[in-house]
Short mmCIF file of C-alpha atoms in Angstrom, two decimals:
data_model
loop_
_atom_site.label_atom_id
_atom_site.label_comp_id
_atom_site.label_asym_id
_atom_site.label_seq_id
_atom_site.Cartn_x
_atom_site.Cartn_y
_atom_site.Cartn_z
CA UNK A 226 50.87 14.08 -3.10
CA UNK A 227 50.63 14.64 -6.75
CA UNK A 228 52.74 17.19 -8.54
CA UNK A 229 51.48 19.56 -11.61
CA UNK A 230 51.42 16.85 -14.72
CA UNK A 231 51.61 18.02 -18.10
CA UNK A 232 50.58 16.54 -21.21
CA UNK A 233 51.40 15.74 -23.73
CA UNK A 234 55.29 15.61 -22.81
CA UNK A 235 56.66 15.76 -26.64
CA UNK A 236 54.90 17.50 -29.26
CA UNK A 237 55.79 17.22 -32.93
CA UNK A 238 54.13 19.50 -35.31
CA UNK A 239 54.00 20.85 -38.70
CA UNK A 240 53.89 24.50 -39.76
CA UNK A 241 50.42 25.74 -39.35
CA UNK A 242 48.52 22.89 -37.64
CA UNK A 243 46.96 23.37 -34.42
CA UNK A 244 48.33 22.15 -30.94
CA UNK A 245 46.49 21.61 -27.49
CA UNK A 246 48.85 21.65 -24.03
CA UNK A 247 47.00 20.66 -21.22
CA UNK A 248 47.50 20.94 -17.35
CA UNK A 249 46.55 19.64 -14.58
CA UNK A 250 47.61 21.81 -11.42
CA UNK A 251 48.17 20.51 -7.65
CA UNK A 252 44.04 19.98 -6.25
CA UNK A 253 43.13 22.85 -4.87
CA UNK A 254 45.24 25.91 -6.06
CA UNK A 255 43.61 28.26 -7.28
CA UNK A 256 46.48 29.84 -9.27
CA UNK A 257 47.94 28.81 -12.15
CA UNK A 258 50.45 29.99 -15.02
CA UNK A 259 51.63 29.54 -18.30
CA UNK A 260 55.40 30.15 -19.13
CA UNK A 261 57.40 29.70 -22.21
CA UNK A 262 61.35 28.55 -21.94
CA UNK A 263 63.53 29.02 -25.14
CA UNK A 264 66.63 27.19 -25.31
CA UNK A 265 69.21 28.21 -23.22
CA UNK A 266 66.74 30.90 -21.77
CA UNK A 267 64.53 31.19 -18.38
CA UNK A 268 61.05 30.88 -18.60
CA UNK A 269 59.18 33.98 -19.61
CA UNK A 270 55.69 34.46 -18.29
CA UNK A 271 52.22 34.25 -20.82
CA UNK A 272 49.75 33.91 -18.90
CA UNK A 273 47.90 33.85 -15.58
CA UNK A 274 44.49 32.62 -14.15
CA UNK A 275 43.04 32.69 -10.87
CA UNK A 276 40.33 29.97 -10.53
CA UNK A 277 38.91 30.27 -13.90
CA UNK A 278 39.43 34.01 -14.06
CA UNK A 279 41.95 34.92 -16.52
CA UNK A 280 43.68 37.71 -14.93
CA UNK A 281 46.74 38.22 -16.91
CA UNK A 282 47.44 37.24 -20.41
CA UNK A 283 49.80 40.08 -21.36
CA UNK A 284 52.92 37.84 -22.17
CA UNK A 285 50.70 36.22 -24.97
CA UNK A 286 52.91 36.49 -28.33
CA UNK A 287 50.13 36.67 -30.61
CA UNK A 288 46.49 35.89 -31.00
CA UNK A 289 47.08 32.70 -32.06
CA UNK A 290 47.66 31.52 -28.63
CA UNK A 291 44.61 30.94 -26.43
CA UNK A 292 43.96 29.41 -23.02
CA UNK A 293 41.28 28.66 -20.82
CA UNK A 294 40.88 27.57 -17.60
CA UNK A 295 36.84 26.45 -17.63
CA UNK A 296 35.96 24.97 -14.47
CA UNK A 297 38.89 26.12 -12.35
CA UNK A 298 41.12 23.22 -12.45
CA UNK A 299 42.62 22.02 -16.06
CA UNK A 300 44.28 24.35 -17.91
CA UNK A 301 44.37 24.05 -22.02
CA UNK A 302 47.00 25.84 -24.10
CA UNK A 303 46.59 26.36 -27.60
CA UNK A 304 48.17 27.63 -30.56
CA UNK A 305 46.70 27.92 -34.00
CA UNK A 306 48.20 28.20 -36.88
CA UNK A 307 51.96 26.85 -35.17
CA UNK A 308 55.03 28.67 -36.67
CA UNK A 309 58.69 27.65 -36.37
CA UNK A 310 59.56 30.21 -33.73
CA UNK A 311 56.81 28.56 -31.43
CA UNK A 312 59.22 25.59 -30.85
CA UNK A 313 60.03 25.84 -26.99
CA UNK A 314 58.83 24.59 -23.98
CA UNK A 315 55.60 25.28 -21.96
CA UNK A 316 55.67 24.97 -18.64
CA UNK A 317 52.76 25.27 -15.89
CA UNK A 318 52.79 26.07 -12.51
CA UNK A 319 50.13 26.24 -10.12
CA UNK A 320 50.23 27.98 -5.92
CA UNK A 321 47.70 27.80 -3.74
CA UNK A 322 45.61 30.87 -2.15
CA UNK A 323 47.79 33.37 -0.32
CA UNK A 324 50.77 31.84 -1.42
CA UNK A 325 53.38 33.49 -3.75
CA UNK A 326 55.17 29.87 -4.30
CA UNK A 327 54.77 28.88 -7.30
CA UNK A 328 55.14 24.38 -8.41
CA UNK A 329 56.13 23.66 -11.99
CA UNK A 330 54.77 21.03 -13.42
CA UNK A 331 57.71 18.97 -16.75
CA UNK A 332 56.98 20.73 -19.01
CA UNK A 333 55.55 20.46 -22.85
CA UNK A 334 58.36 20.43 -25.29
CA UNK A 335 56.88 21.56 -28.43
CA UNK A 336 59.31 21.31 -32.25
CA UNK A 337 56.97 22.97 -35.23
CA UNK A 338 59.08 21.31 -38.25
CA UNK B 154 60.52 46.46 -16.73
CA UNK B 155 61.56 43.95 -14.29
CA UNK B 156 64.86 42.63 -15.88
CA UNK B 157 66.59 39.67 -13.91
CA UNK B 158 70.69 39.37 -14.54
CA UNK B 159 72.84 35.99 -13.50
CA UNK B 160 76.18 35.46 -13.57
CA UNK B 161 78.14 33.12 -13.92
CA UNK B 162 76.22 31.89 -16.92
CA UNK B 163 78.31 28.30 -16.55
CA UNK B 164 80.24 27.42 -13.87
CA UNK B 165 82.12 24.23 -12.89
CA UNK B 166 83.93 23.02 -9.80
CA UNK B 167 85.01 20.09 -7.88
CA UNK B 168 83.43 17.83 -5.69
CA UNK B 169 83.42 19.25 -1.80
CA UNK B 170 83.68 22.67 -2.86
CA UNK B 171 81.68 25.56 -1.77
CA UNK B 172 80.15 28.27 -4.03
CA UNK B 173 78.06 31.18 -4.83
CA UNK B 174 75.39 31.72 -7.24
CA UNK B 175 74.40 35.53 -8.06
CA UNK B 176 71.33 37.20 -8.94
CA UNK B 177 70.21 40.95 -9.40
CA UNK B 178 67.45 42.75 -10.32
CA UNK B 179 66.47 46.30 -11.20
CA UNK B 180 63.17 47.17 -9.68
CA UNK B 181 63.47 46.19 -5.54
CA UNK B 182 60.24 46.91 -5.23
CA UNK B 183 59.53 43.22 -4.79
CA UNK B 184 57.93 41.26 -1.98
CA UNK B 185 59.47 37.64 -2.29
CA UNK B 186 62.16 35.97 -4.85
CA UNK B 187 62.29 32.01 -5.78
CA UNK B 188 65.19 29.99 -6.32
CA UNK B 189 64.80 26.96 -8.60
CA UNK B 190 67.03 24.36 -9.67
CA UNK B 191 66.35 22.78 -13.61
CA UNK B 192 67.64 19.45 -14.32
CA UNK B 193 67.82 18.74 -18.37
CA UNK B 194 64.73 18.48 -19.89
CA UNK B 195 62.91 18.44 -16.68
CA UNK B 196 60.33 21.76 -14.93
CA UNK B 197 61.66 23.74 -12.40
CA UNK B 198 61.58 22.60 -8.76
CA UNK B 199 61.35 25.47 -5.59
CA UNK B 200 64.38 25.32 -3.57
CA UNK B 201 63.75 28.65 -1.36
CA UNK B 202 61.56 31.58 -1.53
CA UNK B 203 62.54 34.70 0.65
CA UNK B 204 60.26 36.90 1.72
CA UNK B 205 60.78 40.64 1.42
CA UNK B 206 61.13 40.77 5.16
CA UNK B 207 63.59 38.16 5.55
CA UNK B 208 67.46 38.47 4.99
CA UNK B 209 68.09 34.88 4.19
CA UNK B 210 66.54 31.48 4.25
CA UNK B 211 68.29 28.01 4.66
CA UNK B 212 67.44 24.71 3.21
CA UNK B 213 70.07 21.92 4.09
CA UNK B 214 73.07 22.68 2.37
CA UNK B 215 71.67 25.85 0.65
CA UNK B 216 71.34 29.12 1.94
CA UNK B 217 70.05 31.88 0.11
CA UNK B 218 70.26 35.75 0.91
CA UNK B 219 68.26 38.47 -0.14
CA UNK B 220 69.68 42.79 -0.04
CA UNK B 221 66.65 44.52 -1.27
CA UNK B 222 68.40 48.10 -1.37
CA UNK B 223 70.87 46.67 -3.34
CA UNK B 224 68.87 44.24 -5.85
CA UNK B 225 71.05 41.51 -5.09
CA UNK B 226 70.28 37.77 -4.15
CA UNK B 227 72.64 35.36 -3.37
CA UNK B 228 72.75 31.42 -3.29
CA UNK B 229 75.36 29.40 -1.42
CA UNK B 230 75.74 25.77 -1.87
CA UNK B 231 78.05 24.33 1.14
CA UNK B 232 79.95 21.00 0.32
CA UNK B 233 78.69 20.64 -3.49
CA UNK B 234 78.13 17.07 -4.69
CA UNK B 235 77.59 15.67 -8.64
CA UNK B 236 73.99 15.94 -7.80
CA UNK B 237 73.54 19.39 -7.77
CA UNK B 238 74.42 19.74 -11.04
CA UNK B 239 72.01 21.32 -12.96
CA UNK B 240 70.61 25.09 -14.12
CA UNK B 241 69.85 27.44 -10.72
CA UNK B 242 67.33 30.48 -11.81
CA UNK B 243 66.03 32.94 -9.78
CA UNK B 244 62.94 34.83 -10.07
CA UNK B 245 61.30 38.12 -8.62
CA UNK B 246 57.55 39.43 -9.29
CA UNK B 247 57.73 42.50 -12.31
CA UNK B 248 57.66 45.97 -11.59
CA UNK B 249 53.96 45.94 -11.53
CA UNK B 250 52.99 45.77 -8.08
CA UNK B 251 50.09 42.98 -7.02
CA UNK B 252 50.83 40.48 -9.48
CA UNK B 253 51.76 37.33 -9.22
CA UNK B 254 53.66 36.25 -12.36
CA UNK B 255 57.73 35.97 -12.29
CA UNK B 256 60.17 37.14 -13.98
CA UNK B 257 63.63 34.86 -14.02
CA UNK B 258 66.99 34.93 -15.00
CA UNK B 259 68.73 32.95 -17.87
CA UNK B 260 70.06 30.62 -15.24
CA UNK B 261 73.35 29.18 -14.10
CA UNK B 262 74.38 26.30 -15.19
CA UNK B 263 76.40 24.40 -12.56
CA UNK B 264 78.25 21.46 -13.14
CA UNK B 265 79.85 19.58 -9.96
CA UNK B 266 82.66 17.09 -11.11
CA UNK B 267 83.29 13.65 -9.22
#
């Protein structure tokens, strides 16, 4: 079946404009995640939602990252406002009820020039 | 705070050979840990997740162990071929207990040599 997609795959943007990551998690889990790779690092965790509860957004760098969940299914990060350390990659993963797996979806590889 | 250590950072061998990948952790207060595999500028994809019941689970060639008491995981790859080349990182929930999110290691980055 289908994996997590992400979109868009590359993301070029200059200082201070805004961005908009979206993902689309495996139909039918009702958890899904937001992580943020570095280069050379592991992924580090921003935020979580269950259904279209967000439960967990502690790992959030600043306020000028947002995202929403609205209906339960697609997922929407933003950043306002982009700086140069926002240049990573986003990843998404998504697990279904009373599981603790976790599926990544490829990732969003975001360069703020 | 959850912190997540893995070494070797790099490591390369030969084709055939077999070889460990370590992981340890500082709270063992967990109840599972994940073992992905990263190729370049690709997500992560699930290789084994060990419960915090279970010693060790095996998935073809890999094999990976879990020592709670000692915050140690462990993953073996038996007969390793070019195609597992890639970045191995293992994750455990954070100290918190009940949530869901994971924290992982920097990775290892294998390379397996024709």
């Amino acid at each position: 079946g289908a994996g997590v997609s992400q979109s868009p795959r590359y993301k070029v943007a200059k200082r201070g404009q805004d961005v908009a990551l979206r993902c689309d998690p495996i139909s039918g889990h009702v958890s899904l995640f937001w992580y943020q790779q570095a280069l050379g690092q592991g992924p580090e965790f921003l935020t979580y939602f269950q259904n279209e509860a967000q439960l967990d957004k502690s790992g959030l760098p600043s306020d000028r990252f947002f995202a929403e969940r609205p209906e339960g299914s697609v997922s929407t990060l933003k950043i306002q406002r982009t700086q140069q350390e926002d240049s990573a990659v986003y990843l998404c993963a998504s697990s279904p009820a009373e599981s603790y797996e976790q599926y990544f979806g490829p990732g969003t590889r975001l360069t703020v020039t | 705070k959850q912190e997540v250590t893995q070494i070797p950072a790099a490591l390369s061998v030969p084709e055939g050979e077999n070889l460990v990948l370590n992981c340890s952790f500082t709270d063992s207060a967990i109840y599972n840990l994940q073992w992905f595999r990263q190729d370049p500028g690709k997500g992560l994809t699930s290789l084994l997740l060990i419960q915090s019941s279970q010693r060790e689970q095996t998935s073809g060639r890999l094999n990976a162990s879990l020592d709670k008491s000692s915050g140690r995981s462990t993953l073996y790859i038996a007969a390793s071929q070019p195609g597992d080349s890639a970045t191995y990182l293992c994750a455990v929930p954070p100290s918190q207990g009940g949530s869901e999110k994971l924290v992982f290691g920097k990775g290892t980055k294998l390379t397996v040599n024709p």
